[in-house]
mmCIF file of C-alpha atoms in Angstrom:
data_model
loop_
_atom_site.group_PDB
_atom_site.id
_atom_site.type_symbol
_atom_site.label_atom_id
_atom_site.label_comp_id
_atom_site.label_asym_id
_atom_site.label_seq_id
_atom_site.Cartn_x
_atom_site.Cartn_y
_atom_site.Cartn_z
ATOM 1 C CA UNK A 150 -1.931 46.372 -24.331
ATOM 2 C CA UNK A 151 -1.351 49.623 -24.688
ATOM 3 C CA UNK A 152 -0.053 51.046 -21.062
ATOM 4 C CA UNK A 153 0.809 48.063 -19.013
ATOM 5 C CA UNK A 154 1.691 47.551 -15.728
ATOM 6 C CA UNK A 155 4.956 45.293 -15.605
ATOM 7 C CA UNK A 156 4.930 43.396 -12.238
ATOM 8 C CA UNK A 157 7.026 43.779 -9.677
ATOM 9 C CA UNK A 158 7.742 40.297 -7.979
ATOM 10 C CA UNK A 159 8.506 39.237 -4.453
ATOM 11 C CA UNK A 160 12.703 39.859 -3.542
ATOM 12 C CA UNK A 161 15.346 37.078 -3.926
ATOM 13 C CA UNK A 162 15.587 37.344 -0.117
ATOM 14 C CA UNK A 163 12.349 36.303 0.338
ATOM 15 C CA UNK A 164 11.256 34.418 -2.499
ATOM 16 C CA UNK A 165 10.639 30.600 -1.664
ATOM 17 C CA UNK A 166 10.515 29.531 -5.429
ATOM 18 C CA UNK A 167 7.073 28.385 -4.534
ATOM 19 C CA UNK A 168 5.982 29.022 -8.554
ATOM 20 C CA UNK A 169 2.636 30.126 -7.448
ATOM 21 C CA UNK A 170 3.393 33.512 -9.710
ATOM 22 C CA UNK A 171 4.731 30.712 -12.633
ATOM 23 C CA UNK A 172 1.545 28.361 -12.260
ATOM 24 C CA UNK A 173 -0.977 31.217 -12.341
ATOM 25 C CA UNK A 174 0.816 33.584 -15.006
ATOM 26 C CA UNK A 175 -2.269 32.919 -17.783
ATOM 27 C CA UNK A 176 0.368 34.095 -20.458
ATOM 28 C CA UNK A 177 3.070 31.826 -19.384
ATOM 29 C CA UNK A 178 5.695 35.246 -19.387
ATOM 30 C CA UNK A 179 7.354 33.702 -16.211
ATOM 31 C CA UNK A 180 9.896 31.050 -16.854
ATOM 32 C CA UNK A 181 11.552 29.662 -13.104
ATOM 33 C CA UNK A 182 15.182 30.520 -13.478
ATOM 34 C CA UNK A 183 18.506 29.730 -11.662
ATOM 35 C CA UNK A 184 20.925 32.369 -10.519
ATOM 36 C CA UNK A 185 24.417 31.926 -10.039
ATOM 37 C CA UNK A 186 24.408 30.295 -6.762
ATOM 38 C CA UNK A 187 22.622 27.498 -8.454
ATOM 39 C CA UNK A 188 18.918 29.096 -6.797
ATOM 40 C CA UNK A 189 15.623 29.151 -9.186
ATOM 41 C CA UNK A 190 13.879 32.060 -9.286
ATOM 42 C CA UNK A 191 11.150 33.814 -11.268
ATOM 43 C CA UNK A 192 11.615 36.139 -14.246
ATOM 44 C CA UNK A 193 8.783 38.189 -16.106
ATOM 45 C CA UNK A 194 9.246 38.082 -19.930
ATOM 46 C CA UNK A 195 8.065 41.958 -20.318
ATOM 47 C CA UNK A 196 7.012 40.725 -24.267
ATOM 48 C CA UNK A 197 4.645 38.132 -22.658
ATOM 49 C CA UNK A 198 3.512 40.117 -19.923
ATOM 50 C CA UNK A 199 -0.282 41.465 -20.667
ATOM 51 C CA UNK A 200 0.002 43.136 -16.815
ATOM 52 C CA UNK A 201 -2.562 41.590 -15.276
ATOM 53 C CA UNK A 202 -1.480 41.387 -12.046
ATOM 54 C CA UNK A 203 -2.333 37.759 -10.989
ATOM 55 C CA UNK A 204 1.108 37.079 -10.470
ATOM 56 C CA UNK A 205 1.891 39.960 -7.804
ATOM 57 C CA UNK A 206 -1.633 39.035 -6.257
ATOM 58 C CA UNK A 207 -1.107 34.801 -5.911
ATOM 59 C CA UNK A 208 2.437 35.838 -4.309
ATOM 60 C CA UNK A 209 1.836 34.180 -0.338
ATOM 61 C CA UNK A 210 5.520 36.231 0.378
ATOM 62 C CA UNK A 211 3.978 39.747 -0.730
ATOM 63 C CA UNK A 212 0.686 39.333 0.736
ATOM 64 C CA UNK A 213 1.452 37.969 4.466
ATOM 65 C CA UNK A 214 -2.405 38.207 4.975
ATOM 66 C CA UNK A 215 -3.514 35.871 2.276
ATOM 67 C CA UNK A 216 -3.918 33.100 4.485
ATOM 68 C CA UNK A 217 -4.937 32.082 7.388
ATOM 69 C CA UNK A 218 -2.947 29.430 9.857
ATOM 70 C CA UNK A 219 -4.708 26.469 12.198
ATOM 71 C CA UNK A 220 -5.174 26.162 15.494
ATOM 72 C CA UNK A 221 -2.960 24.622 18.051
ATOM 73 C CA UNK A 222 -2.206 21.247 16.853
ATOM 74 C CA UNK A 223 -2.463 17.610 18.921
ATOM 75 C CA UNK A 224 1.041 15.991 18.843
ATOM 76 C CA UNK A 225 2.063 11.683 18.427
ATOM 77 C CA UNK A 226 4.493 10.484 18.362
ATOM 78 C CA UNK A 227 4.486 7.547 15.917
ATOM 79 C CA UNK A 228 5.815 4.840 13.717
ATOM 80 C CA UNK A 229 4.507 2.083 11.249
ATOM 81 C CA UNK A 230 3.721 -1.439 12.331
ATOM 82 C CA UNK A 231 5.024 -2.540 8.507
ATOM 83 C CA UNK A 232 8.782 -2.991 9.817
ATOM 84 C CA UNK A 233 9.934 -2.677 6.141
ATOM 85 C CA UNK A 234 8.358 0.379 4.433
ATOM 86 C CA UNK A 235 9.351 1.790 8.129
ATOM 87 C CA UNK A 236 12.916 0.695 6.846
ATOM 88 C CA UNK A 237 13.115 2.580 4.100
ATOM 89 C CA UNK A 238 11.063 5.692 5.543
ATOM 90 C CA UNK A 239 13.790 8.446 7.161
ATOM 91 C CA UNK A 240 12.461 8.010 10.568
ATOM 92 C CA UNK A 241 9.044 6.492 11.459
ATOM 93 C CA UNK A 242 6.853 6.767 8.779
ATOM 94 C CA UNK A 243 3.819 9.546 9.557
ATOM 95 C CA UNK A 244 4.073 10.993 6.081
ATOM 96 C CA UNK A 245 4.235 7.483 4.844
ATOM 97 C CA UNK A 246 0.949 6.683 6.857
ATOM 98 C CA UNK A 247 -1.250 9.353 5.541
ATOM 99 C CA UNK A 248 -0.419 9.007 2.418
ATOM 100 C CA UNK A 249 -2.041 5.910 2.583
ATOM 101 C CA UNK A 250 -4.732 6.825 4.342
ATOM 102 C CA UNK A 251 -5.529 9.338 0.257
ATOM 103 C CA UNK A 252 -4.536 6.709 -1.748
ATOM 104 C CA UNK A 253 -7.146 4.283 0.034
ATOM 105 C CA UNK A 254 -9.964 6.858 -0.970
ATOM 106 C CA UNK A 255 -8.662 7.279 -4.536
ATOM 107 C CA UNK A 256 -6.593 10.135 -4.475
ATOM 108 C CA UNK A 257 -3.131 11.867 -5.546
ATOM 109 C CA UNK A 258 -0.410 12.017 -3.616
ATOM 110 C CA UNK A 259 2.139 14.868 -4.396
ATOM 111 C CA UNK A 260 5.855 14.456 -3.193
ATOM 112 C CA UNK A 261 9.357 15.037 -3.833
ATOM 113 C CA UNK A 262 10.936 12.985 -5.636
ATOM 114 C CA UNK A 263 14.721 12.496 -8.323
ATOM 115 C CA UNK A 264 14.050 12.885 -11.269
ATOM 116 C CA UNK A 265 16.255 10.543 -14.177
ATOM 117 C CA UNK A 266 19.191 13.459 -14.163
ATOM 118 C CA UNK A 267 18.234 13.208 -10.310
ATOM 119 C CA UNK A 268 16.580 16.870 -9.787
ATOM 120 C CA UNK A 269 14.256 16.568 -7.555
ATOM 121 C CA UNK A 270 10.615 17.619 -8.613
ATOM 122 C CA UNK A 271 7.055 16.819 -7.092
ATOM 123 C CA UNK A 272 5.744 14.493 -8.185
ATOM 124 C CA UNK A 273 2.055 11.987 -9.133
ATOM 125 C CA UNK A 274 1.913 8.669 -6.645
ATOM 126 C CA UNK A 275 -1.330 7.328 -7.670
ATOM 127 C CA UNK A 276 -1.143 3.499 -5.369
ATOM 128 C CA UNK A 277 1.278 2.405 -2.474
ATOM 129 C CA UNK A 278 4.018 0.994 -4.550
ATOM 130 C CA UNK A 279 4.554 4.879 -6.917
ATOM 131 C CA UNK A 280 5.042 6.208 -3.085
ATOM 132 C CA UNK A 281 8.574 4.397 -3.010
ATOM 133 C CA UNK A 282 10.704 7.318 -4.794
ATOM 134 C CA UNK A 283 8.680 9.863 -2.243
ATOM 135 C CA UNK A 284 9.754 8.344 0.233
ATOM 136 C CA UNK A 285 12.752 10.078 2.442
ATOM 137 C CA UNK A 286 14.325 13.151 2.817
ATOM 138 C CA UNK A 287 16.140 14.989 -0.262
ATOM 139 C CA UNK A 288 18.154 18.280 1.266
ATOM 140 C CA UNK A 289 17.350 19.987 -1.828
ATOM 141 C CA UNK A 290 14.814 22.109 -2.986
ATOM 142 C CA UNK A 291 11.509 20.491 -4.607
ATOM 143 C CA UNK A 292 11.113 22.962 -8.381
ATOM 144 C CA UNK A 293 7.180 22.842 -8.516
ATOM 145 C CA UNK A 294 6.630 23.495 -11.716
ATOM 146 C CA UNK A 295 3.054 22.747 -13.229
ATOM 147 C CA UNK A 296 2.347 21.091 -10.350
ATOM 148 C CA UNK A 297 -0.202 23.373 -8.961
ATOM 149 C CA UNK A 298 -2.039 23.343 -12.171
ATOM 150 C CA UNK A 299 -2.182 19.859 -11.954
ATOM 151 C CA UNK A 300 -3.541 19.619 -8.913
ATOM 152 C CA UNK A 301 -5.812 22.072 -8.785
ATOM 153 C CA UNK A 302 -7.666 20.363 -11.734
ATOM 154 C CA UNK A 303 -8.037 16.881 -8.962
ATOM 155 C CA UNK A 304 -9.509 19.641 -6.998
ATOM 156 C CA UNK A 305 -11.709 20.520 -9.536
ATOM 157 C CA UNK A 306 -12.678 16.711 -10.768
ATOM 158 C CA UNK A 307 -13.307 16.102 -7.015
ATOM 159 C CA UNK A 308 -10.464 13.549 -6.233
ATOM 160 C CA UNK A 309 -8.705 13.246 -2.972
ATOM 161 C CA UNK A 310 -4.946 15.323 -2.553
ATOM 162 C CA UNK A 311 -2.542 15.846 -0.403
ATOM 163 C CA UNK A 312 0.245 17.522 -1.528
ATOM 164 C CA UNK A 313 3.649 17.092 0.547
ATOM 165 C CA UNK A 314 5.842 19.846 0.999
ATOM 166 C CA UNK A 315 8.113 22.213 2.401
ATOM 167 C CA UNK A 316 5.737 24.573 4.665
ATOM 168 C CA UNK A 317 6.328 27.286 1.934
ATOM 169 C CA UNK A 318 5.469 25.549 -0.672
ATOM 170 C CA UNK A 319 2.328 24.437 0.470
ATOM 171 C CA UNK A 320 1.676 28.377 1.595
ATOM 172 C CA UNK A 321 2.481 28.548 -2.520
ATOM 173 C CA UNK A 322 -0.212 25.670 -3.421
ATOM 174 C CA UNK A 323 -2.848 26.928 -1.170
ATOM 175 C CA UNK A 324 -2.216 30.943 -2.495
ATOM 176 C CA UNK A 325 -2.767 29.429 -5.814
ATOM 177 C CA UNK A 326 -5.668 27.308 -5.581
ATOM 178 C CA UNK A 327 -8.154 30.402 -4.137
ATOM 179 C CA UNK A 328 -9.954 28.892 -2.031
ATOM 180 C CA UNK A 329 -10.429 26.598 0.412
ATOM 181 C CA UNK A 330 -11.311 22.127 -0.868
ATOM 182 C CA UNK A 331 -12.256 19.880 0.755
ATOM 183 C CA UNK A 332 -10.384 17.335 -0.183
ATOM 184 C CA UNK A 333 -7.483 19.060 -0.370
ATOM 185 C CA UNK A 334 -4.780 17.611 2.446
ATOM 186 C CA UNK A 335 -1.180 19.165 2.717
ATOM 187 C CA UNK A 336 1.807 18.469 4.376
ATOM 188 C CA UNK A 337 4.472 19.985 5.857
ATOM 189 C CA UNK A 338 8.059 19.626 6.897
ATOM 190 C CA UNK A 339 9.913 20.892 10.219
ATOM 191 C CA UNK A 340 12.332 22.350 8.053
ATOM 192 C CA UNK A 341 15.882 22.857 8.595
ATOM 193 C CA UNK A 342 15.844 25.039 4.698
ATOM 194 C CA UNK A 343 16.694 24.004 1.615
ATOM 195 C CA UNK A 344 19.607 24.546 -1.100
ATOM 196 C CA UNK A 345 19.272 25.289 -4.515
ATOM 197 C CA UNK A 346 19.513 22.804 -6.932
ATOM 198 C CA UNK A 347 22.364 23.646 -8.048
ATOM 199 C CA UNK A 348 23.985 23.417 -5.509
ATOM 200 C CA UNK A 349 23.356 20.011 -5.356
ATOM 201 C CA UNK A 350 23.689 19.218 -8.961
ATOM 202 C CA UNK A 351 27.155 20.739 -8.136
ATOM 203 C CA UNK A 352 27.893 18.256 -5.653
ATOM 204 C CA UNK A 353 26.571 15.376 -8.075
ATOM 205 C CA UNK A 354 28.822 15.742 -10.517
ATOM 206 C CA UNK A 355 31.839 16.072 -8.642
ATOM 207 C CA UNK A 356 30.981 12.693 -7.236
ATOM 208 C CA UNK A 357 30.192 10.864 -10.266
ATOM 209 C CA UNK A 358 33.397 12.049 -12.163
ATOM 210 C CA UNK A 359 34.847 11.390 -8.777
ATOM 211 C CA UNK A 360 34.396 8.029 -8.977
ATOM 212 C CA UNK A 361 33.364 7.010 -12.458
ATOM 213 C CA UNK A 362 29.809 6.986 -12.082
ATOM 214 C CA UNK A 363 25.892 7.061 -12.746
ATOM 215 C CA UNK A 364 24.171 8.842 -9.574
ATOM 216 C CA UNK A 365 20.965 7.170 -9.399
ATOM 217 C CA UNK A 366 20.360 8.395 -5.849
ATOM 218 C CA UNK A 367 21.807 9.919 -2.857
ATOM 219 C CA UNK A 368 20.883 9.299 0.692
ATOM 220 C CA UNK A 369 21.369 11.886 3.031
ATOM 221 C CA UNK A 370 20.545 10.274 6.202
ATOM 222 C CA UNK A 371 20.563 6.210 5.547
ATOM 223 C CA UNK A 372 19.663 3.594 8.662
ATOM 224 C CA UNK A 373 21.220 -0.107 8.577
ATOM 225 C CA UNK A 374 19.552 -3.173 7.907
ATOM 226 C CA UNK A 375 18.315 -3.199 11.884
ATOM 227 C CA UNK A 376 17.310 0.151 11.251
ATOM 228 C CA UNK A 377 19.621 2.012 13.205
ATOM 229 C CA UNK A 378 20.152 5.213 11.808
ATOM 230 C CA UNK A 379 24.238 6.292 11.439
ATOM 231 C CA UNK A 380 25.641 9.729 11.632
ATOM 232 C CA UNK A 381 28.168 11.409 9.389
ATOM 233 C CA UNK A 382 27.536 9.296 6.169
ATOM 234 C CA UNK A 383 25.590 9.384 3.117
ATOM 235 C CA UNK A 384 25.020 6.963 0.218
ATOM 236 C CA UNK A 385 24.907 7.679 -2.955
ATOM 237 C CA UNK A 386 23.156 4.708 -5.557
ATOM 238 C CA UNK A 387 25.102 4.537 -9.076
ATOM 239 C CA UNK A 388 23.701 2.849 -12.583
ATOM 240 C CA UNK A 389 25.351 0.072 -11.961
ATOM 241 C CA UNK A 390 23.766 -0.425 -8.900
ATOM 242 C CA UNK A 391 26.577 -0.067 -6.830
ATOM 243 C CA UNK A 392 26.945 1.563 -3.748
ATOM 244 C CA UNK A 393 29.739 4.188 -2.155
ATOM 245 C CA UNK A 394 29.738 5.020 1.674
ATOM 246 C CA UNK A 395 30.106 8.922 1.607
ATOM 247 C CA UNK A 396 32.148 10.017 4.957
ATOM 248 C CA UNK A 397 33.995 12.932 6.578
ATOM 249 C CA UNK A 398 34.976 15.250 3.501
ATOM 250 C CA UNK A 399 33.038 13.191 1.105
ATOM 251 C CA UNK A 400 30.857 13.290 2.724
ATOM 252 C CA UNK A 401 30.978 17.465 1.982
ATOM 253 C CA UNK A 402 27.581 18.304 0.530
ATOM 254 C CA UNK A 403 25.436 16.842 3.948
ATOM 255 C CA UNK A 404 28.539 18.869 6.046
ATOM 256 C CA UNK A 405 27.598 22.557 4.659
ATOM 257 C CA UNK A 406 23.702 21.864 4.350
ATOM 258 C CA UNK A 407 24.207 21.315 8.277
ATOM 259 C CA UNK A 408 26.200 24.159 8.284
ATOM 260 C CA UNK A 409 23.805 26.727 6.638
ATOM 261 C CA UNK A 410 26.620 27.193 4.116
ATOM 262 C CA UNK A 411 24.163 27.816 1.012
ATOM 263 C CA UNK A 412 20.461 27.389 2.715
ATOM 264 C CA UNK A 413 18.043 30.035 -0.051
ATOM 265 C CA UNK A 414 18.015 33.026 1.214
ATOM 266 C CA UNK A 415 14.133 33.575 2.557
ATOM 267 C CA UNK A 416 15.067 30.350 4.906
ATOM 268 C CA UNK A 417 16.817 32.380 7.145
ATOM 269 C CA UNK A 418 13.560 34.104 7.909
ATOM 270 C CA UNK A 419 11.006 31.838 6.967
ATOM 271 C CA UNK A 420 7.436 32.679 7.105
ATOM 272 C CA UNK A 421 5.341 28.854 7.418
ATOM 273 C CA UNK A 422 7.302 28.037 11.012
ATOM 274 C CA UNK A 423 5.437 27.741 14.275
ATOM 275 C CA UNK A 424 3.779 25.844 16.173
ATOM 276 C CA UNK A 425 0.615 27.252 14.429
ATOM 277 C CA UNK A 426 0.965 26.274 10.806
ATOM 278 C CA UNK A 427 -0.101 26.660 7.817
ATOM 279 C CA UNK A 428 -0.376 22.875 6.705
ATOM 280 C CA UNK A 429 -3.270 20.240 7.662
ATOM 281 C CA UNK A 430 0.014 17.653 8.930
ATOM 282 C CA UNK A 431 3.847 18.634 10.014
ATOM 283 C CA UNK A 432 5.502 15.914 10.332
ATOM 284 C CA UNK A 433 9.206 15.286 11.390
ATOM 285 C CA UNK A 434 11.893 13.048 13.892
ATOM 286 C CA UNK A 435 11.028 12.945 17.121
ATOM 287 C CA UNK A 436 14.267 14.072 18.357
ATOM 288 C CA UNK A 437 12.763 15.188 22.342
ATOM 289 C CA UNK A 438 11.280 12.330 22.275
ATOM 290 C CA UNK A 439 11.200 11.453 26.347
ATOM 291 C CA UNK A 440 12.386 14.583 27.165
ATOM 292 C CA UNK A 441 9.250 15.476 28.820
ATOM 293 C CA UNK A 442 7.665 12.434 29.946
ATOM 294 C CA UNK A 443 9.236 9.217 30.053
ATOM 295 C CA UNK A 444 9.754 7.525 26.371
ATOM 296 C CA UNK A 445 11.447 3.509 28.105
ATOM 297 C CA UNK A 446 11.161 1.978 24.219
ATOM 298 C CA UNK A 447 14.637 1.868 23.101
ATOM 299 C CA UNK A 448 14.047 -0.114 20.444
ATOM 300 C CA UNK A 449 11.281 2.014 18.379
ATOM 301 C CA UNK A 450 14.249 5.090 19.119
ATOM 302 C CA UNK A 451 16.799 3.201 17.204
ATOM 303 C CA UNK A 452 13.802 1.785 14.388
ATOM 304 C CA UNK A 453 13.255 5.891 14.240
ATOM 305 C CA UNK A 454 9.907 7.853 15.456
ATOM 306 C CA UNK A 455 7.976 10.512 13.620
ATOM 307 C CA UNK A 456 6.765 13.530 15.854
ATOM 308 C CA UNK A 457 3.090 13.773 13.544
ATOM 309 C CA UNK A 458 1.521 17.154 14.096
ATOM 310 C CA UNK A 459 -2.648 17.517 13.523
ATOM 311 C CA UNK A 460 -2.933 20.968 12.909
ATOM 312 C CA UNK A 461 -6.500 20.729 11.161
ATOM 313 C CA UNK A 462 -10.588 20.441 12.120
ATOM 314 C CA UNK A 463 -10.084 17.871 8.761
ATOM 315 C CA UNK A 464 -6.175 16.613 9.995
ATOM 316 C CA UNK A 465 -7.831 15.411 12.944
ATOM 317 C CA UNK A 466 -11.173 13.990 11.484
ATOM 318 C CA UNK A 467 -8.444 11.517 8.772
ATOM 319 C CA UNK A 468 -6.800 10.444 11.759
ATOM 320 C CA UNK A 469 -8.852 7.291 12.123
ATOM 321 C CA UNK A 470 -7.855 6.343 8.705
ATOM 322 C CA UNK A 471 -3.950 7.136 9.437
ATOM 323 C CA UNK A 472 -3.786 5.630 12.435
ATOM 324 C CA UNK A 473 -4.415 1.777 11.586
ATOM 325 C CA UNK A 474 -1.602 2.153 9.586
ATOM 326 C CA UNK A 475 1.071 3.273 12.537
ATOM 327 C CA UNK A 476 1.256 2.922 16.439
ATOM 328 C CA UNK A 477 1.459 6.186 18.091
ATOM 329 C CA UNK A 478 1.177 8.003 21.377
ATOM 330 C CA UNK A 479 -0.030 11.570 21.803
ATOM 331 C CA UNK A 480 2.896 13.932 23.468
ATOM 332 C CA UNK A 481 3.127 17.473 23.638
ATOM 333 C CA UNK A 482 4.235 20.350 21.588
ATOM 334 C CA UNK A 483 6.460 21.305 24.179
ATOM 335 C CA UNK A 484 7.920 17.821 23.289
ATOM 336 C CA UNK A 485 7.658 17.574 19.587
ATOM 337 C CA UNK A 486 10.015 20.933 19.649
ATOM 338 C CA UNK A 487 12.457 20.819 22.205
ATOM 339 C CA UNK A 488 14.832 19.382 20.310
ATOM 340 C CA UNK A 489 13.099 20.428 16.651
ATOM 341 C CA UNK A 490 14.088 23.843 17.087
ATOM 342 C CA UNK A 491 13.340 24.907 12.865
ATOM 343 C CA UNK A 492 9.927 23.993 14.587
ATOM 344 C CA UNK A 493 9.632 27.471 15.315
ATOM 345 C CA UNK A 494 12.447 29.301 14.224
ATOM 346 C CA UNK A 495 14.565 30.039 11.009
ATOM 347 C CA UNK A 496 17.652 28.663 10.624
ATOM 348 C CA UNK A 497 21.086 31.228 11.500
ATOM 349 C CA UNK A 498 23.227 31.509 8.350
ATOM 350 C CA UNK A 499 26.159 30.320 8.843
ATOM 351 C CA UNK A 500 29.559 33.346 9.657
ATOM 352 C CA UNK A 501 31.230 31.956 6.237
ATOM 353 C CA UNK A 502 28.018 31.953 4.190
ATOM 354 C CA UNK A 503 27.954 35.306 2.205
ATOM 355 C CA UNK A 504 32.025 34.254 1.858
ATOM 356 C CA UNK A 505 30.744 30.977 -0.091
ATOM 357 C CA UNK A 506 27.946 32.253 -2.450
ATOM 358 C CA UNK A 507 30.930 34.725 -3.569
ATOM 359 C CA UNK A 508 33.479 31.332 -4.329
ATOM 360 C CA UNK A 509 30.216 29.569 -5.543
ATOM 361 C CA UNK A 510 30.815 30.305 -9.038
ATOM 362 C CA UNK A 511 34.655 29.866 -9.780
ATOM 363 C CA UNK A 512 35.518 27.280 -7.649
ATOM 364 C CA UNK A 513 35.889 23.968 -8.401
ATOM 365 C CA UNK A 514 33.331 21.456 -5.681
ATOM 366 C CA UNK A 515 36.773 19.846 -3.951
ATOM 367 C CA UNK A 516 38.191 23.364 -3.468
ATOM 368 C CA UNK A 517 35.045 24.691 -1.618
ATOM 369 C CA UNK A 518 34.504 21.441 0.487
ATOM 370 C CA UNK A 519 38.479 21.651 1.096
ATOM 371 C CA UNK A 520 37.820 25.639 2.185
ATOM 372 C CA UNK A 521 34.503 25.329 3.802
ATOM 373 C CA UNK A 522 33.723 21.437 4.868
ATOM 374 C CA UNK A 523 36.627 20.309 6.379
ATOM 375 C CA UNK A 524 36.068 18.772 9.951
ATOM 376 C CA UNK A 525 37.590 20.030 13.045
ATOM 377 C CA UNK A 526 38.028 18.758 16.734
ATOM 378 C CA UNK A 527 34.942 19.092 18.040
ATOM 379 C CA UNK A 528 33.079 17.576 14.811
ATOM 380 C CA UNK A 529 36.569 14.147 14.267
ATOM 381 C CA UNK A 530 35.628 13.545 18.211
ATOM 382 C CA UNK A 531 31.729 13.225 17.549
ATOM 383 C CA UNK A 532 32.436 11.501 14.444
ATOM 384 C CA UNK A 533 34.462 9.123 15.951
ATOM 385 C CA UNK A 534 32.193 8.790 18.362
ATOM 386 C CA UNK A 535 28.973 7.885 16.327
ATOM 387 C CA UNK A 536 31.258 5.765 13.999
ATOM 388 C CA UNK A 537 32.855 4.239 16.895
ATOM 389 C CA UNK A 538 30.239 3.397 19.901
ATOM 390 C CA UNK A 539 27.248 0.369 19.473
ATOM 391 C CA UNK A 540 24.026 1.959 18.401
ATOM 392 C CA UNK A 541 22.142 0.962 21.589
ATOM 393 C CA UNK A 542 24.599 2.788 23.715
ATOM 394 C CA UNK A 543 24.225 6.189 21.286
ATOM 395 C CA UNK A 544 22.039 7.750 23.502
ATOM 396 C CA UNK A 545 23.220 7.168 26.875
ATOM 397 C CA UNK A 546 26.796 8.762 25.079
ATOM 398 C CA UNK A 547 24.687 11.778 24.833
ATOM 399 C CA UNK A 548 22.818 12.301 27.389
ATOM 400 C CA UNK A 549 26.520 11.683 28.979
ATOM 401 C CA UNK A 550 27.838 14.646 26.980
ATOM 402 C CA UNK A 551 25.114 17.132 27.769
ATOM 403 C CA UNK A 552 25.714 15.549 31.504
ATOM 404 C CA UNK A 553 29.241 16.562 31.455
ATOM 405 C CA UNK A 554 28.770 20.145 30.065
#
């Protein structure tokens, strides 16, 4: 094509790696490539590009009026009736209940799972057993790959589909599809922000070398057998079936994540957060439960409780099919957002973020952890409290600390 116009894609500052442009390109002229900071971005092969402009038109970040948000949500606290499945969920298992409702309709569920090399990718589940790999938070950005194309095929075949991902990737899918499908349901998370896969892979290589293992799973926030969540450590599962408890500086990936050292740039100016969402459902840990209206069932809190927001008419219509899996109580958006700040605002970058990015490529993970992820005195005090305080007393300690402050 003569005088073809080479597209100008979304800037790296605002790109979310939703891969809508990659999926829509008719000539496979766009690839998703990792940069020197471990984050992926779309790159155009000018020799293959025909200048059709589809990639520019489908980008939700370049076309901010392309999608409409849903109305005000109905908010619930909830937890699974099945204690075993609940134990394997990050909080109360609301996402599992929604997934189960779709699967019972013969539908498909797409969510983030580790592959054999510990890269996180959107993966399809077609029965309840296949949901297990997509349970639990991953704390790393999921690669979209060709998932959007496969989802479109399923929807065009008249199938039910649930897509569970970050809010920016929900926007990417909806923009790619270019029309509303009555059997598509979308679920987003109250998202802290996402590191690039390259950062996690660097941590993974360090851990595998240090402990002489092959990592098969990484659980940032494990639960004890009784369900109680523990603070300040993660679990690495290895190919030989063993588990390694990562504490303090060994848990440097989690510490860096919490300090917003290596989140993607777009996460610090998120366009998907807020009370009114682009997704049908929003889920999160219900950290603020009991801070507006009383909630006295402490046992349930220690086992994990989900915040579930029904954002759309479709979500509210499906709720009876979801609620059969759950114990639910209606709550408020005010309570849901009171200790979940990323529900309505973006993560604030670490003041050392740019310095970390300058060092990332040239320094080993050991050196990065030693420089940026050491515990300060406040961290050590909090770590000691969480480590040695019985789980049933932790809530009272937190309330006392706030009262003293």
